[in-house]
Short mmCIF file of C-alpha atoms and ligand atoms in Angstrom, two decimals:
data_model
loop_
_atom_site.label_atom_id
_atom_site.label_comp_id
_atom_site.label_asym_id
_atom_site.label_seq_id
_atom_site.Cartn_x
_atom_site.Cartn_y
_atom_site.Cartn_z
CA UNK A 1 -37.98 -6.73 12.10
CA UNK A 2 -39.86 -9.70 10.60
CA UNK A 3 -37.60 -12.09 8.75
CA UNK A 4 -39.28 -11.34 5.38
CA UNK A 5 -38.44 -7.60 5.83
CA UNK A 6 -34.75 -8.17 6.61
CA UNK A 7 -32.36 -6.45 4.24
CA UNK A 8 -30.58 -9.05 2.12
CA UNK A 9 -26.95 -9.51 3.06
CA UNK A 10 -24.31 -8.22 0.69
CA UNK A 11 -21.79 -10.64 -0.75
CA UNK A 12 -18.27 -9.69 0.32
CA UNK A 13 -14.91 -10.96 -0.97
CA UNK A 14 -11.43 -10.22 0.35
CA UNK A 15 -8.35 -11.06 -1.72
CA UNK A 16 -4.63 -10.92 -1.02
CA UNK A 17 -2.22 -10.39 -3.97
CA UNK A 18 1.39 -9.12 -3.56
CA UNK A 19 1.23 -7.93 0.04
CA UNK A 20 2.37 -8.83 3.54
CA UNK A 21 -0.97 -9.97 4.93
CA UNK A 22 -1.38 -6.94 7.21
CA UNK A 23 -4.44 -5.76 5.30
CA UNK A 24 -6.19 -9.09 5.93
CA UNK A 25 -5.30 -8.77 9.61
CA UNK A 26 -6.74 -5.25 9.64
CA UNK A 27 -10.05 -6.70 8.42
CA UNK A 28 -10.00 -9.07 11.40
CA UNK A 29 -9.12 -6.13 13.65
CA UNK A 30 -12.72 -4.90 13.52
CA UNK A 31 -13.12 -6.84 16.81
CA UNK A 32 -16.70 -6.66 18.08
CA UNK A 33 -17.74 -4.80 14.92
CA UNK A 34 -17.25 -8.18 13.23
CA UNK A 35 -20.80 -9.00 14.42
CA UNK A 36 -22.14 -6.00 12.43
CA UNK A 37 -20.12 -7.10 9.40
CA UNK A 38 -21.33 -10.71 9.67
CA UNK A 39 -24.92 -9.51 10.16
CA UNK A 40 -24.69 -7.42 7.00
CA UNK A 41 -22.52 -9.53 4.73
CA UNK A 42 -21.89 -13.07 3.60
CA UNK A 43 -18.21 -13.71 2.97
CA UNK A 44 -18.14 -15.52 -0.35
CA UNK A 45 -14.36 -15.55 -0.94
CA UNK A 46 -11.42 -14.95 1.41
CA UNK A 47 -8.55 -17.37 0.77
CA UNK A 48 -6.82 -16.93 4.13
CA UNK A 49 -10.02 -17.61 6.08
CA UNK A 50 -12.31 -19.75 3.88
CA UNK A 51 -11.71 -22.86 1.83
CA UNK A 52 -13.11 -21.51 -1.43
CA UNK A 53 -11.14 -22.25 -4.58
CA UNK A 54 -10.43 -20.04 -7.58
CA UNK A 55 -12.63 -22.33 -9.69
CA UNK A 56 -15.56 -21.50 -7.34
CA UNK A 57 -15.04 -17.82 -8.13
CA UNK A 58 -14.77 -18.59 -11.85
CA UNK A 59 -18.15 -20.36 -11.62
CA UNK A 60 -19.88 -17.27 -10.12
CA UNK A 61 -22.02 -15.13 -12.41
CA UNK A 62 -20.50 -11.81 -13.43
CA UNK A 63 -21.31 -9.17 -10.79
CA UNK A 64 -22.26 -11.88 -8.24
CA UNK A 65 -20.00 -10.34 -5.55
CA UNK A 66 -21.24 -6.98 -4.24
CA UNK A 67 -17.93 -5.74 -2.83
CA UNK A 68 -14.38 -7.02 -3.16
CA UNK A 69 -11.62 -5.63 -0.95
CA UNK A 70 -8.51 -6.31 -3.02
CA UNK A 71 -5.26 -5.87 -1.13
CA UNK A 72 -1.82 -6.26 -2.61
CA UNK A 73 -0.04 -5.09 -5.72
CA UNK A 74 0.07 -6.94 -9.03
CA UNK A 75 3.51 -8.55 -9.26
CA UNK A 76 2.86 -11.88 -11.05
CA UNK A 77 0.47 -13.61 -13.46
CA UNK A 78 -1.65 -15.08 -10.66
CA UNK A 79 -2.20 -11.60 -9.16
CA UNK A 80 -3.18 -10.31 -12.60
CA UNK A 81 -5.56 -13.20 -13.29
CA UNK A 82 -7.30 -12.70 -9.94
CA UNK A 83 -7.52 -8.92 -10.42
CA UNK A 84 -9.28 -9.44 -13.76
CA UNK A 85 -11.47 -12.27 -12.45
CA UNK A 86 -12.57 -10.36 -9.33
CA UNK A 87 -13.22 -7.23 -11.41
CA UNK A 88 -15.53 -9.30 -13.63
CA UNK A 89 -17.34 -10.90 -10.68
CA UNK A 90 -17.67 -7.76 -8.48
CA UNK A 91 -20.05 -4.83 -8.59
CA UNK A 92 -17.68 -2.71 -6.47
CA UNK A 93 -13.93 -3.30 -6.51
CA UNK A 94 -12.01 -1.54 -3.72
CA UNK A 95 -8.22 -1.14 -3.83
CA UNK A 96 -7.69 -1.84 -0.13
CA UNK A 97 -4.39 -0.65 1.35
CA UNK A 98 -1.19 0.93 0.04
CA UNK A 99 -0.04 -1.98 -2.14
CA UNK A 100 -3.13 -2.14 -4.35
CA UNK A 101 -3.57 1.66 -4.17
CA UNK A 102 -0.02 2.77 -5.08
CA UNK A 103 2.23 -0.31 -5.13
CA UNK A 104 3.20 -0.23 -1.46
CA UNK A 105 6.36 -1.79 -0.09
CA UNK A 106 6.45 -4.50 -2.84
CA UNK A 107 6.52 -1.60 -5.31
CA UNK A 108 10.03 -0.66 -4.13
CA UNK A 109 11.12 -3.56 -6.37
CA UNK A 110 10.59 -1.17 -9.28
CA UNK A 111 13.93 0.36 -8.30
CA UNK A 112 15.54 -2.82 -9.66
CA UNK A 113 14.84 -5.66 -12.10
CA UNK A 114 13.48 -9.17 -11.90
CA UNK A 115 16.92 -10.56 -12.84
CA UNK A 116 18.67 -8.60 -10.09
CA UNK A 117 16.07 -9.70 -7.52
CA UNK A 118 16.42 -13.36 -8.48
CA UNK A 119 20.21 -13.07 -8.38
CA UNK A 120 20.09 -11.65 -4.87
CA UNK A 121 17.39 -13.91 -3.43
CA UNK A 122 18.44 -17.23 -5.00
CA UNK A 123 22.21 -16.82 -5.35
CA UNK A 124 23.97 -14.13 -3.32
CA UNK A 125 21.99 -13.46 -0.16
CA UNK A 126 23.88 -14.34 3.02
CA UNK A 127 21.34 -17.01 3.99
CA UNK A 128 21.17 -18.76 0.58
CA UNK A 129 22.71 -22.18 0.02
CA UNK A 130 22.00 -23.05 -3.62
CA UNK A 131 24.98 -24.90 -5.20
CA UNK A 132 22.87 -26.12 -8.14
CA UNK A 133 21.70 -22.57 -8.85
CA UNK A 134 18.03 -23.58 -8.85
CA UNK A 135 15.55 -20.81 -9.58
CA UNK A 136 11.74 -21.02 -9.76
CA UNK A 137 10.47 -21.73 -13.27
CA UNK A 138 6.95 -21.05 -14.61
CA UNK A 139 6.81 -24.68 -15.81
CA UNK A 140 8.66 -27.79 -14.67
CA UNK A 141 8.16 -31.29 -16.11
CA UNK A 142 7.87 -34.20 -13.69
CA UNK A 143 6.80 -37.81 -14.33
CA UNK A 144 3.25 -36.99 -13.30
CA UNK A 145 2.92 -34.02 -15.66
CA UNK A 146 3.86 -30.34 -15.68
CA UNK A 147 4.08 -28.28 -12.48
CA UNK A 148 3.27 -24.60 -12.90
CA UNK A 149 4.16 -21.46 -10.97
CA UNK A 150 2.88 -17.93 -11.64
CA UNK A 151 5.06 -15.88 -13.99
CA UNK A 152 7.03 -13.29 -11.99
CA UNK A 153 6.87 -9.91 -13.78
CA UNK A 154 9.64 -7.35 -14.05
CA UNK A 155 7.34 -4.52 -12.89
CA UNK A 156 5.09 -4.20 -9.85
CA UNK A 157 1.78 -2.56 -10.81
CA UNK A 158 -1.03 -0.96 -8.86
CA UNK A 159 -4.48 -2.52 -9.11
CA UNK A 160 -5.79 0.30 -11.30
CA UNK A 161 -2.93 -0.20 -13.76
CA UNK A 162 -4.53 -3.60 -14.48
CA UNK A 163 -8.32 -3.16 -14.04
CA UNK A 164 -10.80 -0.38 -13.30
CA UNK A 165 -11.10 0.37 -9.60
CA UNK A 166 -14.21 1.87 -7.96
CA UNK A 167 -12.72 3.08 -4.68
CA UNK A 168 -9.36 3.38 -2.95
CA UNK A 169 -9.06 2.83 0.80
CA UNK A 170 -5.46 3.87 1.57
CA UNK A 171 -3.10 2.91 4.36
CA UNK A 172 -0.55 0.31 5.40
CA UNK A 173 -2.86 -1.05 6.58
CA UNK A 174 -6.01 1.11 6.39
CA UNK A 175 -7.34 2.23 9.75
CA UNK A 176 -9.89 -0.39 10.78
CA UNK A 177 -12.36 2.30 11.89
CA UNK A 178 -12.28 3.76 8.36
CA UNK A 179 -12.93 0.31 6.90
CA UNK A 180 -16.00 -0.14 9.10
CA UNK A 181 -17.30 3.34 8.17
CA UNK A 182 -16.89 2.69 4.45
CA UNK A 183 -18.32 -0.81 4.70
CA UNK A 184 -21.41 0.36 6.64
CA UNK A 185 -21.91 3.19 4.12
CA UNK A 186 -22.04 0.59 1.33
CA UNK A 187 -24.31 -1.74 3.31
CA UNK A 188 -26.80 0.93 4.35
CA UNK A 189 -26.98 2.29 0.80
CA UNK A 190 -25.66 5.72 1.84
CA UNK A 191 -24.79 7.99 -1.04
CA UNK A 192 -21.37 6.92 -2.22
CA UNK A 193 -18.76 9.24 -3.74
CA UNK A 194 -18.17 8.99 -7.48
CA UNK A 195 -16.25 5.94 -8.69
CA UNK A 196 -12.50 6.52 -8.65
CA UNK A 197 -12.63 8.33 -5.29
CA UNK A 198 -10.32 7.80 -2.36
CA UNK A 199 -12.50 6.93 0.65
CA UNK A 200 -11.74 6.65 4.36
CA UNK A 201 -9.16 9.46 4.12
CA UNK A 202 -8.96 13.24 3.89
CA UNK A 203 -7.92 15.70 1.22
CA UNK A 204 -5.85 17.57 3.85
CA UNK A 205 -2.28 16.53 4.55
CA UNK A 206 -0.87 14.95 7.69
CA UNK A 207 0.68 18.34 8.52
CA UNK A 208 -2.82 19.89 8.59
CA UNK A 209 -3.81 17.44 11.32
CA UNK A 210 -0.50 17.24 13.15
CA UNK A 211 -0.36 18.62 16.71
CA UNK A 212 3.41 19.29 16.63
CA UNK A 213 4.73 22.87 16.78
CA UNK A 214 5.90 24.45 13.55
CA UNK A 215 7.86 27.66 13.14
CA UNK A 216 8.07 29.71 9.97
CA UNK A 217 11.30 29.69 7.99
CA UNK A 218 13.02 27.01 10.05
CA UNK A 219 16.39 26.20 8.44
CA UNK A 220 18.44 23.05 8.93
CA UNK A 221 22.07 22.10 8.35
CA UNK A 222 21.72 18.31 8.20
CA UNK A 223 19.18 15.51 8.22
CA UNK A 224 18.97 12.71 10.75
CA UNK A 225 17.45 9.28 10.96
CA UNK A 226 14.94 9.11 13.85
CA UNK A 227 17.31 7.24 16.20
CA UNK A 228 20.05 9.85 15.71
CA UNK A 229 18.25 12.62 17.58
CA UNK A 230 16.55 12.94 20.90
CA UNK A 231 13.06 13.88 19.79
CA UNK A 232 11.61 16.58 22.03
CA UNK A 233 8.11 15.14 21.48
CA UNK A 234 6.67 18.54 20.52
CA UNK A 235 8.48 20.06 17.54
CA UNK A 236 7.76 19.18 13.92
CA UNK A 237 10.01 16.30 12.88
CA UNK A 238 11.16 18.09 9.74
CA UNK A 239 12.20 21.09 11.82
CA UNK A 240 14.33 18.72 13.91
CA UNK A 241 15.93 17.49 10.67
CA UNK A 242 14.09 14.15 10.56
CA UNK A 243 12.39 13.29 7.27
CA UNK A 244 8.64 13.21 7.84
CA UNK A 245 6.38 12.61 4.83
CA UNK A 246 3.59 14.72 6.37
CA UNK A 247 3.63 17.47 3.70
CA UNK A 248 3.14 14.90 0.90
CA UNK A 249 0.71 12.54 2.63
CA UNK A 250 -3.07 12.46 2.87
CA UNK A 251 -4.54 12.74 6.36
CA UNK A 252 -7.19 10.45 7.79
CA UNK A 253 -5.20 7.94 9.81
CA UNK A 254 -5.43 10.09 12.94
CA UNK A 255 -1.71 11.01 12.65
CA UNK A 256 -1.15 7.51 13.91
CA UNK A 257 2.65 7.44 13.72
CA UNK A 258 3.18 10.99 14.93
CA UNK A 259 1.00 10.27 17.96
CA UNK A 260 3.47 7.45 18.61
CA UNK A 261 6.42 9.87 18.26
CA UNK A 262 7.49 8.49 14.89
CA UNK A 263 7.56 10.51 11.67
CA UNK A 264 4.95 9.82 8.99
CA UNK A 265 6.29 7.43 6.35
CA UNK A 266 3.63 8.25 3.76
CA UNK A 267 1.43 5.15 3.70
CA UNK A 268 -1.83 7.04 2.92
CA UNK A 269 -0.30 8.32 -0.31
CA UNK A 270 -0.39 11.87 -1.63
CA UNK A 271 -3.52 14.06 -1.61
CA UNK A 272 -5.24 14.65 -4.97
CA UNK A 273 -3.42 17.97 -5.54
CA UNK A 274 0.01 16.35 -5.08
CA UNK A 275 0.78 14.44 -8.28
CA UNK A 276 4.08 13.03 -7.04
CA UNK A 277 5.15 12.59 -3.39
CA UNK A 278 8.87 12.67 -4.16
CA UNK A 279 8.62 15.97 -6.02
CA UNK A 280 6.53 17.43 -3.19
CA UNK A 281 9.03 16.33 -0.55
CA UNK A 282 11.98 17.71 -2.54
CA UNK A 283 10.19 21.02 -2.77
CA UNK A 284 9.35 21.02 0.98
CA UNK A 285 12.90 20.10 1.95
CA UNK A 286 14.46 22.52 -0.54
CA UNK A 287 12.91 25.45 1.30
CA UNK A 288 14.49 24.32 4.60
CA UNK A 289 18.14 23.84 3.61
CA UNK A 290 20.29 26.41 5.38
CA UNK A 291 22.85 27.31 2.71
CA UNK A 292 23.34 29.19 -0.54
CA UNK A 293 26.55 27.36 -1.34
CA UNK A 294 25.95 24.61 -3.99
CA UNK A 295 28.60 22.31 -2.49
CA UNK A 296 27.25 22.64 1.02
CA UNK A 297 23.70 22.11 -0.27
CA UNK A 298 24.81 18.83 -1.85
CA UNK A 299 26.51 17.83 1.41
CA UNK A 300 23.30 18.53 3.35
CA UNK A 301 21.20 16.58 0.83
CA UNK A 302 23.67 13.70 1.13
CA UNK A 303 22.70 13.36 4.79
CA UNK A 304 19.24 12.11 3.70
CA UNK A 305 19.45 8.35 3.94
CA UNK A 306 18.02 6.61 0.83
CA UNK A 307 15.98 9.60 -0.44
CA UNK A 308 14.28 7.72 -3.30
CA UNK A 309 13.28 4.81 -1.08
CA UNK A 310 12.13 7.20 1.63
CA UNK A 311 10.08 9.54 -0.59
CA UNK A 312 8.49 6.69 -2.63
CA UNK A 313 8.37 4.08 0.14
CA UNK A 314 4.70 3.23 -0.54
CA UNK A 315 4.06 4.84 -3.89
CA UNK A 316 6.67 4.17 -6.57
CA UNK A 317 4.49 2.22 -9.10
CA UNK A 318 1.66 4.75 -8.68
CA UNK A 319 3.94 7.80 -8.92
CA UNK A 320 4.92 9.79 -12.00
CA UNK A 321 8.20 7.81 -12.06
CA UNK A 322 6.59 4.33 -11.83
CA UNK A 323 10.03 2.63 -11.96
CA UNK A 324 13.73 3.22 -12.32
CA UNK A 325 14.83 2.91 -15.94
CA UNK A 326 17.66 0.36 -15.99
S1 SF4 B 401 6.23 17.35 8.81
FE1 SF4 B 401 5.46 15.70 10.13
S2 SF4 B 401 5.85 16.39 12.22
FE2 SF4 B 401 6.00 18.17 10.88
S3 SF4 B 401 3.96 19.09 10.90
FE3 SF4 B 401 4.05 17.70 9.14
S4 SF4 B 401 3.24 15.76 9.91
FE4 SF4 B 401 3.77 17.00 11.71
S1 SF4 B 402 1.18 8.77 10.08
FE1 SF4 B 402 1.76 8.45 7.91
S2 SF4 B 402 2.80 6.44 7.85
FE2 SF4 B 402 1.71 6.60 9.83
S3 SF4 B 402 -0.28 5.60 9.44
FE3 SF4 B 402 -0.56 7.80 9.06
S4 SF4 B 402 -0.18 8.05 6.83
FE4 SF4 B 402 0.64 6.05 7.42
#
């Protein structure tokens, strides 16, 4: 193709808020597909890879960036500022990964408070030595002026609880193949789903895609953590008494964990017809408990280790509960 006929490159930004960094690594995981990405896009902002400052983004015209992949939840004032700034500067804002989609692992902090977290991290944890009881402050005066840190919020929020989001690409992290598919669909101008859609995932559940054997009306007397049983490699984890989030989780990852003989932990979030993953799991598990005796039922339920943390592992801020009221 003559140079004058070449399609203009899209301007791509990648940002990392409250997250572990795995989503940024998953972008790098495109391997040789990186050449297709580089051929189709100019990276205009990616703090872990490019030396571009926030003030450079602030100087961009509104809508200058074609697509921003925003990973990470909103946990402090810097995350919130960047969510609003990148929304303003981007034509398409994608919540990339579980943390921006539903709160992710950082969202488990909504089971406690900012004060309790600070107490644990800066005062009582086994590895803390802090005799002067120093804690981070949003402002600290020094001779040279005032040092500032972002304000740490009490609640972890999803990206769409702060700004409008065009698309959600779920996963912890999203499957790299799905990222490439979605990216190439945007680049080639393929017809995109309506704004607000989940992309790169299915409406079916993990169970719909799972190759493991299921029997009707399987009843169980106790639950186990995965290391407490000898998995037979073939039977549904739930039917072996191991909590698997398959019934409450969107498919599309290629049953990645189950293929590795580990139960699904729910990182793709619930399908559209499941408003709350915890409620769905309680209903799925309730049908399997092998007792009519209320006391025995409670004993069986007690064998589920950390049910709230397990059922909302990736989704508490985006669930109906949002947080524990304390
Ligand atoms: S509960 Fe888990 S193991 Fe069982 S069918 Fe569903 S995804 Fe597969
Ligand atoms: S199997 Fe479940 S936890 Fe594992 S990648 Fe897929 S959605 Fe995430």
